Short mmCIF file of C-alpha atoms and ligand atoms in Angstrom, two decimals:
data_model
loop_
_atom_site.label_atom_id
_atom_site.label_comp_id
_atom_site.label_asym_id
_atom_site.label_seq_id
_atom_site.Cartn_x
_atom_site.Cartn_y
_atom_site.Cartn_z
CA MET A 189 -21.74 30.82 -10.14
CA ASN A 190 -22.32 30.21 -6.25
CA ARG A 191 -22.50 27.31 -3.92
CA THR A 192 -26.37 26.95 -4.25
CA GLU A 193 -26.21 26.66 -7.91
CA LEU A 194 -23.28 24.14 -7.49
CA SER A 195 -25.64 22.16 -5.24
CA ALA A 196 -28.59 22.07 -7.76
CA LEU A 197 -26.16 20.90 -10.36
CA LYS A 198 -24.77 17.79 -8.33
CA ALA A 199 -28.51 16.91 -7.79
CA TRP A 200 -28.95 16.93 -11.60
CA PHE A 201 -25.76 14.80 -12.06
CA ALA A 202 -26.94 12.44 -9.19
CA ASP A 203 -30.21 11.96 -11.11
CA TYR A 204 -28.38 11.71 -14.40
CA CYS A 205 -26.44 8.89 -12.89
CA ARG A 206 -29.09 7.19 -11.50
CA SER A 207 -30.99 6.86 -14.83
CA PHE A 208 -27.77 4.56 -15.88
CA TYR A 209 -28.07 2.32 -13.14
CA SER A 210 -28.10 -1.41 -13.92
CA SER A 211 -29.58 -4.40 -12.33
CA ASP A 212 -26.54 -6.35 -13.53
CA ALA A 213 -24.07 -6.28 -10.81
CA GLY A 214 -21.07 -6.17 -13.17
CA GLU A 215 -22.58 -3.28 -15.26
CA GLN A 216 -23.32 -1.66 -12.08
CA ARG A 217 -19.87 -1.82 -10.76
CA ASN A 218 -18.50 0.10 -13.91
CA ILE A 219 -21.10 2.99 -13.54
CA SER A 220 -20.42 3.40 -9.66
CA LEU A 221 -16.87 3.29 -10.28
CA LYS A 222 -17.30 6.66 -12.56
CA GLU A 223 -19.72 8.26 -10.13
CA LEU A 224 -17.15 7.66 -7.30
CA HIS A 225 -14.33 8.83 -9.98
CA THR A 226 -16.37 12.12 -10.16
CA ARG A 227 -16.78 12.77 -6.36
CA ASN A 228 -13.00 12.24 -6.07
CA VAL A 229 -11.97 14.63 -9.13
CA CYS A 230 -14.27 17.26 -7.55
CA ASP A 231 -12.45 17.09 -4.20
CA ASN A 232 -8.99 16.98 -5.95
CA ILE A 233 -9.88 20.00 -8.17
CA THR A 234 -11.09 22.00 -5.12
CA ALA A 235 -7.57 21.23 -3.32
CA ILE A 236 -5.64 22.47 -6.43
CA ALA A 237 -7.74 25.67 -6.76
CA ARG A 238 -7.54 26.60 -3.01
CA ASP A 239 -3.99 26.12 -3.07
CA GLU A 240 -3.69 28.33 -6.04
CA LEU A 241 -5.55 30.90 -4.16
CA LEU A 242 -8.52 30.93 -6.79
CA ASN A 243 -11.55 33.07 -5.44
CA GLU A 244 -14.57 31.62 -4.41
CA ASP A 245 -16.50 31.92 -7.82
CA ARG A 246 -13.49 30.12 -9.71
CA GLN A 247 -13.40 27.48 -7.14
CA VAL A 248 -17.02 26.64 -7.86
CA LEU A 249 -16.58 26.95 -11.59
CA ALA A 250 -13.51 24.51 -11.22
CA GLU A 251 -15.73 22.14 -9.43
CA VAL A 252 -18.53 22.07 -11.97
CA VAL A 253 -15.97 21.39 -14.62
CA ALA A 254 -14.62 18.40 -12.37
CA LEU A 255 -18.30 17.49 -11.87
CA PHE A 256 -19.27 17.22 -15.69
CA HIS A 257 -15.95 16.28 -17.01
CA ASP A 258 -16.88 12.43 -17.49
CA VAL A 259 -20.50 12.89 -17.91
CA GLY A 260 -20.40 11.24 -21.14
CA ARG A 261 -18.90 7.89 -19.70
CA PHE A 262 -22.50 6.98 -18.71
CA PRO A 263 -24.20 6.79 -22.10
CA GLN A 264 -20.77 5.51 -23.75
CA TYR A 265 -20.90 2.50 -21.27
CA ARG A 266 -24.70 1.94 -21.98
CA GLN A 267 -24.24 1.87 -25.52
CA TYR A 268 -20.92 0.28 -26.13
CA LYS A 269 -20.27 -1.60 -22.65
CA THR A 270 -16.75 -0.22 -22.61
CA PHE A 271 -14.62 2.67 -21.62
CA LYS A 272 -12.12 2.47 -24.46
CA ASP A 273 -12.47 5.47 -26.49
CA SER A 274 -10.88 3.97 -29.62
CA GLU A 275 -13.57 1.07 -29.83
CA SER A 276 -16.63 3.53 -28.94
CA THR A 277 -16.58 7.11 -28.89
CA ASN A 278 -14.56 10.00 -27.80
CA HIS A 279 -15.96 10.29 -24.12
CA ALA A 280 -14.92 13.99 -23.48
CA ALA A 281 -16.60 15.04 -26.81
CA LEU A 282 -19.73 13.05 -25.91
CA SER A 283 -19.67 14.80 -22.14
CA ALA A 284 -19.61 18.25 -24.05
CA ARG A 285 -22.45 17.11 -26.10
CA VAL A 286 -24.69 15.82 -23.04
CA LEU A 287 -24.19 19.14 -21.32
CA LEU A 288 -25.23 21.10 -24.69
CA GLU A 289 -28.42 18.88 -25.29
CA SER A 290 -29.40 18.55 -21.84
CA ASN A 291 -29.50 22.50 -21.25
CA VAL A 292 -28.28 21.99 -17.98
CA LEU A 293 -26.13 24.90 -18.02
CA ALA A 294 -28.63 27.04 -19.66
CA GLY A 295 -29.15 29.53 -16.66
CA PHE A 296 -25.46 30.60 -16.54
CA PRO A 297 -23.54 33.42 -18.39
CA LYS A 298 -22.29 32.72 -21.72
CA ASP A 299 -18.61 33.14 -20.65
CA GLU A 300 -18.99 30.41 -17.81
CA ARG A 301 -20.82 28.01 -20.08
CA GLU A 302 -17.94 28.23 -22.70
CA ILE A 303 -15.19 27.61 -19.96
CA ILE A 304 -17.09 24.52 -18.76
CA VAL A 305 -17.85 23.03 -22.28
CA GLN A 306 -14.52 23.59 -23.59
CA SER A 307 -12.70 22.19 -20.50
CA VAL A 308 -14.65 19.11 -20.55
CA ARG A 309 -14.42 18.80 -24.31
CA LEU A 310 -10.62 18.79 -24.25
CA HIS A 311 -9.87 17.15 -20.80
CA ASN A 312 -8.78 14.10 -22.43
CA VAL A 313 -6.50 15.28 -25.44
CA PHE A 314 -2.84 14.13 -25.51
CA ALA A 315 -1.56 17.71 -24.78
CA VAL A 316 -3.04 21.20 -23.98
CA PRO A 317 -3.72 23.05 -27.36
CA GLY A 318 -2.07 26.22 -27.67
CA LYS A 319 -5.01 27.94 -29.07
CA ILE A 320 -7.43 28.45 -26.41
CA SER A 321 -8.24 31.43 -24.17
CA PRO A 322 -6.24 31.86 -20.78
CA GLU A 323 -9.54 30.96 -18.99
CA VAL A 324 -9.97 27.75 -20.48
CA GLU A 325 -6.35 26.86 -20.36
CA LEU A 326 -6.53 27.50 -16.67
CA PHE A 327 -9.57 25.36 -15.89
CA LEU A 328 -8.54 22.58 -18.31
CA LYS A 329 -5.18 22.28 -16.56
CA LEU A 330 -7.09 22.13 -13.46
CA VAL A 331 -9.12 19.14 -14.30
CA ARG A 332 -6.61 17.23 -16.04
CA ASP A 333 -4.56 17.21 -12.77
CA ALA A 334 -7.45 16.43 -10.82
CA ASP A 335 -8.55 13.64 -13.10
CA LYS A 336 -5.12 12.18 -13.15
CA LEU A 337 -4.61 12.06 -9.46
CA ASP A 338 -8.24 10.14 -9.02
CA ILE A 339 -7.39 7.55 -11.99
CA TRP A 340 -3.92 6.66 -10.11
CA ARG A 341 -6.05 5.78 -7.02
CA VAL A 342 -8.64 4.02 -9.32
CA PHE A 343 -5.91 1.78 -10.88
CA ILE A 344 -4.05 0.97 -7.84
CA GLU A 345 -7.33 -0.10 -6.15
CA TYR A 346 -8.30 -2.20 -9.18
CA TYR A 347 -5.07 -3.98 -9.40
CA ALA A 348 -5.37 -4.91 -5.60
CA LEU A 349 -8.62 -6.63 -6.05
CA PRO A 350 -9.12 -10.35 -7.12
CA GLU A 351 -9.92 -10.31 -10.77
CA GLU A 352 -13.94 -11.45 -10.09
CA GLU A 353 -14.51 -8.08 -8.06
CA ARG A 354 -12.88 -5.81 -10.25
CA ALA A 355 -14.96 -3.29 -12.40
CA SER A 356 -14.27 -4.85 -15.77
CA ALA A 357 -14.16 -1.93 -17.89
CA VAL A 358 -11.21 -0.27 -15.99
CA GLY A 359 -8.38 -2.23 -17.61
CA LEU A 360 -9.48 -1.28 -21.18
CA GLY A 361 -9.09 -4.76 -22.32
CA PHE A 362 -5.13 -4.84 -22.87
CA PRO A 363 -3.77 -8.27 -22.54
CA ASP A 364 -2.22 -9.16 -19.10
CA LEU A 365 1.17 -10.24 -20.38
CA PRO A 366 4.43 -10.37 -18.49
CA PHE A 367 6.37 -7.76 -20.46
CA CYS A 368 6.61 -4.18 -21.37
CA SER A 369 7.02 -2.70 -24.70
CA GLU A 370 10.59 -1.24 -25.56
CA GLU A 371 9.27 1.66 -27.29
CA VAL A 372 7.06 2.47 -24.02
CA LEU A 373 9.92 2.35 -21.73
CA ALA A 374 12.27 4.41 -23.84
CA CYS A 375 9.43 7.17 -23.88
CA LEU A 376 9.61 7.28 -20.03
CA ASP A 377 13.35 6.98 -19.92
CA SER A 378 13.53 10.29 -22.00
CA GLY A 379 10.84 12.01 -19.94
CA ARG A 380 8.13 12.11 -22.19
CA MET A 381 4.46 11.26 -22.03
CA VAL A 382 3.28 7.86 -23.44
CA ASN A 383 0.60 8.05 -26.26
CA LEU A 384 -2.25 5.37 -26.07
CA ALA A 385 -1.52 4.20 -29.59
CA MET A 386 1.90 2.76 -28.51
CA LEU A 387 0.29 0.42 -26.03
CA LYS A 388 0.25 -3.41 -26.55
CA THR A 389 0.00 -4.76 -22.97
CA MET A 390 -1.44 -4.08 -19.40
CA ASN A 391 2.03 -3.38 -18.23
CA ASP A 392 2.50 -0.61 -21.13
CA PHE A 393 -0.70 0.84 -20.12
CA LYS A 394 0.50 1.04 -16.37
CA LEU A 395 3.77 2.83 -17.75
CA LEU A 396 1.57 5.26 -19.57
CA GLN A 397 -0.16 6.08 -16.42
CA LEU A 398 3.18 6.53 -14.77
CA SER A 399 4.38 8.90 -17.67
CA TRP A 400 1.62 11.43 -16.49
CA VAL A 401 4.11 12.74 -13.99
CA PHE A 402 5.37 14.77 -16.94
CA ASP A 403 1.95 16.20 -17.24
CA LEU A 404 1.05 17.82 -14.18
CA ASN A 405 0.58 21.41 -13.90
CA PHE A 406 0.03 22.72 -10.17
CA ALA A 407 2.13 22.43 -7.01
CA ALA A 408 -0.73 20.85 -4.95
CA SER A 409 -0.93 17.93 -7.67
CA PHE A 410 2.62 17.12 -7.27
CA ARG A 411 2.35 17.29 -3.35
CA LEU A 412 -0.71 14.99 -3.32
CA LEU A 413 1.09 12.76 -5.84
CA GLU A 414 3.91 12.50 -3.36
CA GLU A 415 1.59 12.18 -0.27
CA ARG A 416 -0.30 9.41 -1.72
CA ASP A 417 2.68 7.58 -3.24
CA TYR A 418 0.84 6.59 -6.51
CA VAL A 419 4.16 6.38 -8.18
CA GLY A 420 5.24 3.48 -6.00
CA GLY A 421 1.66 1.94 -6.00
CA ILE A 422 1.56 1.81 -9.86
CA ALA A 423 5.25 0.76 -10.11
CA ALA A 424 4.56 -2.46 -7.44
CA THR A 425 2.16 -3.93 -9.63
CA LEU A 426 4.82 -3.86 -12.67
CA PRO A 427 7.31 -6.87 -13.17
CA MET A 428 9.95 -6.07 -10.77
CA ASN A 429 13.56 -5.85 -12.32
CA GLY A 430 16.55 -3.30 -12.46
CA ARG A 431 15.06 -1.04 -15.33
CA ILE A 432 11.63 -0.61 -13.58
CA GLU A 433 13.16 -0.23 -10.25
CA ALA A 434 15.50 2.61 -11.66
CA LEU A 435 12.60 4.17 -13.43
CA ALA A 436 10.41 4.31 -10.43
CA ARG A 437 13.45 6.03 -8.51
CA ARG A 438 13.61 8.32 -11.26
CA LEU A 439 10.03 9.51 -11.16
CA ARG A 440 9.81 9.67 -7.69
CA ARG A 441 12.74 12.02 -7.76
CA HIS A 442 11.18 14.00 -10.67
CA VAL A 443 8.09 14.34 -8.49
CA GLU A 444 10.24 15.31 -5.11
CA GLU A 445 11.91 18.05 -7.27
CA ARG A 446 8.83 19.57 -8.61
CA VAL A 447 7.24 19.82 -4.95
CA ALA A 448 10.86 21.49 -3.86
CA SER A 449 10.78 23.83 -6.78
CA HIS A 450 7.32 24.68 -6.13
CA ASP A 451 7.88 25.34 -2.49
CA ALA A 452 11.09 27.47 -3.36
CA PHE A 453 9.05 29.56 -5.61
CA LYS A 454 6.22 30.16 -3.03
CA ARG A 455 8.81 31.18 -0.29
CA SER A 456 10.46 33.53 -2.71
CA ALA A 457 7.21 34.86 -3.69
CA ARG A 458 6.17 35.49 -0.05
CA GLU A 459 9.49 37.22 0.62
CA TYR A 460 8.90 39.55 -2.29
CA ARG A 461 5.65 40.61 -1.03
CA SER A 462 6.84 41.14 2.66
FE1 FE2 B 1954 -12.42 11.59 -18.81
#
């Protein structure tokens, strides 16, 4: 796949998004949010793919996966007026269906189509499944990192806005109560990812987002996370107390350590080659 073909797919995506535009300002905010999210996930995945020294073809393929990863969000929102999968439909499976039913990938080789559709279909699973090809695994990990990096941005911007200006579907409808669930905090304390099924409050949802630092795959993802200080940004919206402060410090340290260990690995690989 080349850059000209990528441009054609971007034009298709822009038209597709436009077909879901709404005259209702509140609904349009939710649609625009996903369109902007897609653009940023494309930028993030390109930054990571370049840092991983993927060749031009693979960089383009990675960007196509990012371009289409949330294409199902638009029909999901039109039908159900929510982005909450548990109350509507699995948006990643719907994204894969949109790709297959629209035939937008019809002109591309079968192996590329499979990588795109599989990576899109699996981008939201709790953990990367064991039984997938190394190719799908690579692109799936790329899109999962690129996606998380922008979801952190979306939430930090969302929390900073006055309620009436927020895109209503972002918060997924969790009640904004002033506490965090013990089960969710314990999960983070032990360095594990929080499961969506555990959440009771909006603060739990923020903690789930923080737990994604345990599920990043690439050096550039940790560097971007550190540069943009998303851990600090999300933590600042939680009720501040000793436990949350200690948690934020620990998560920041985890990110710093991962950046340092990736840098050390790169240095030794360079020395080995020279
Ligand atoms: Fe998604």
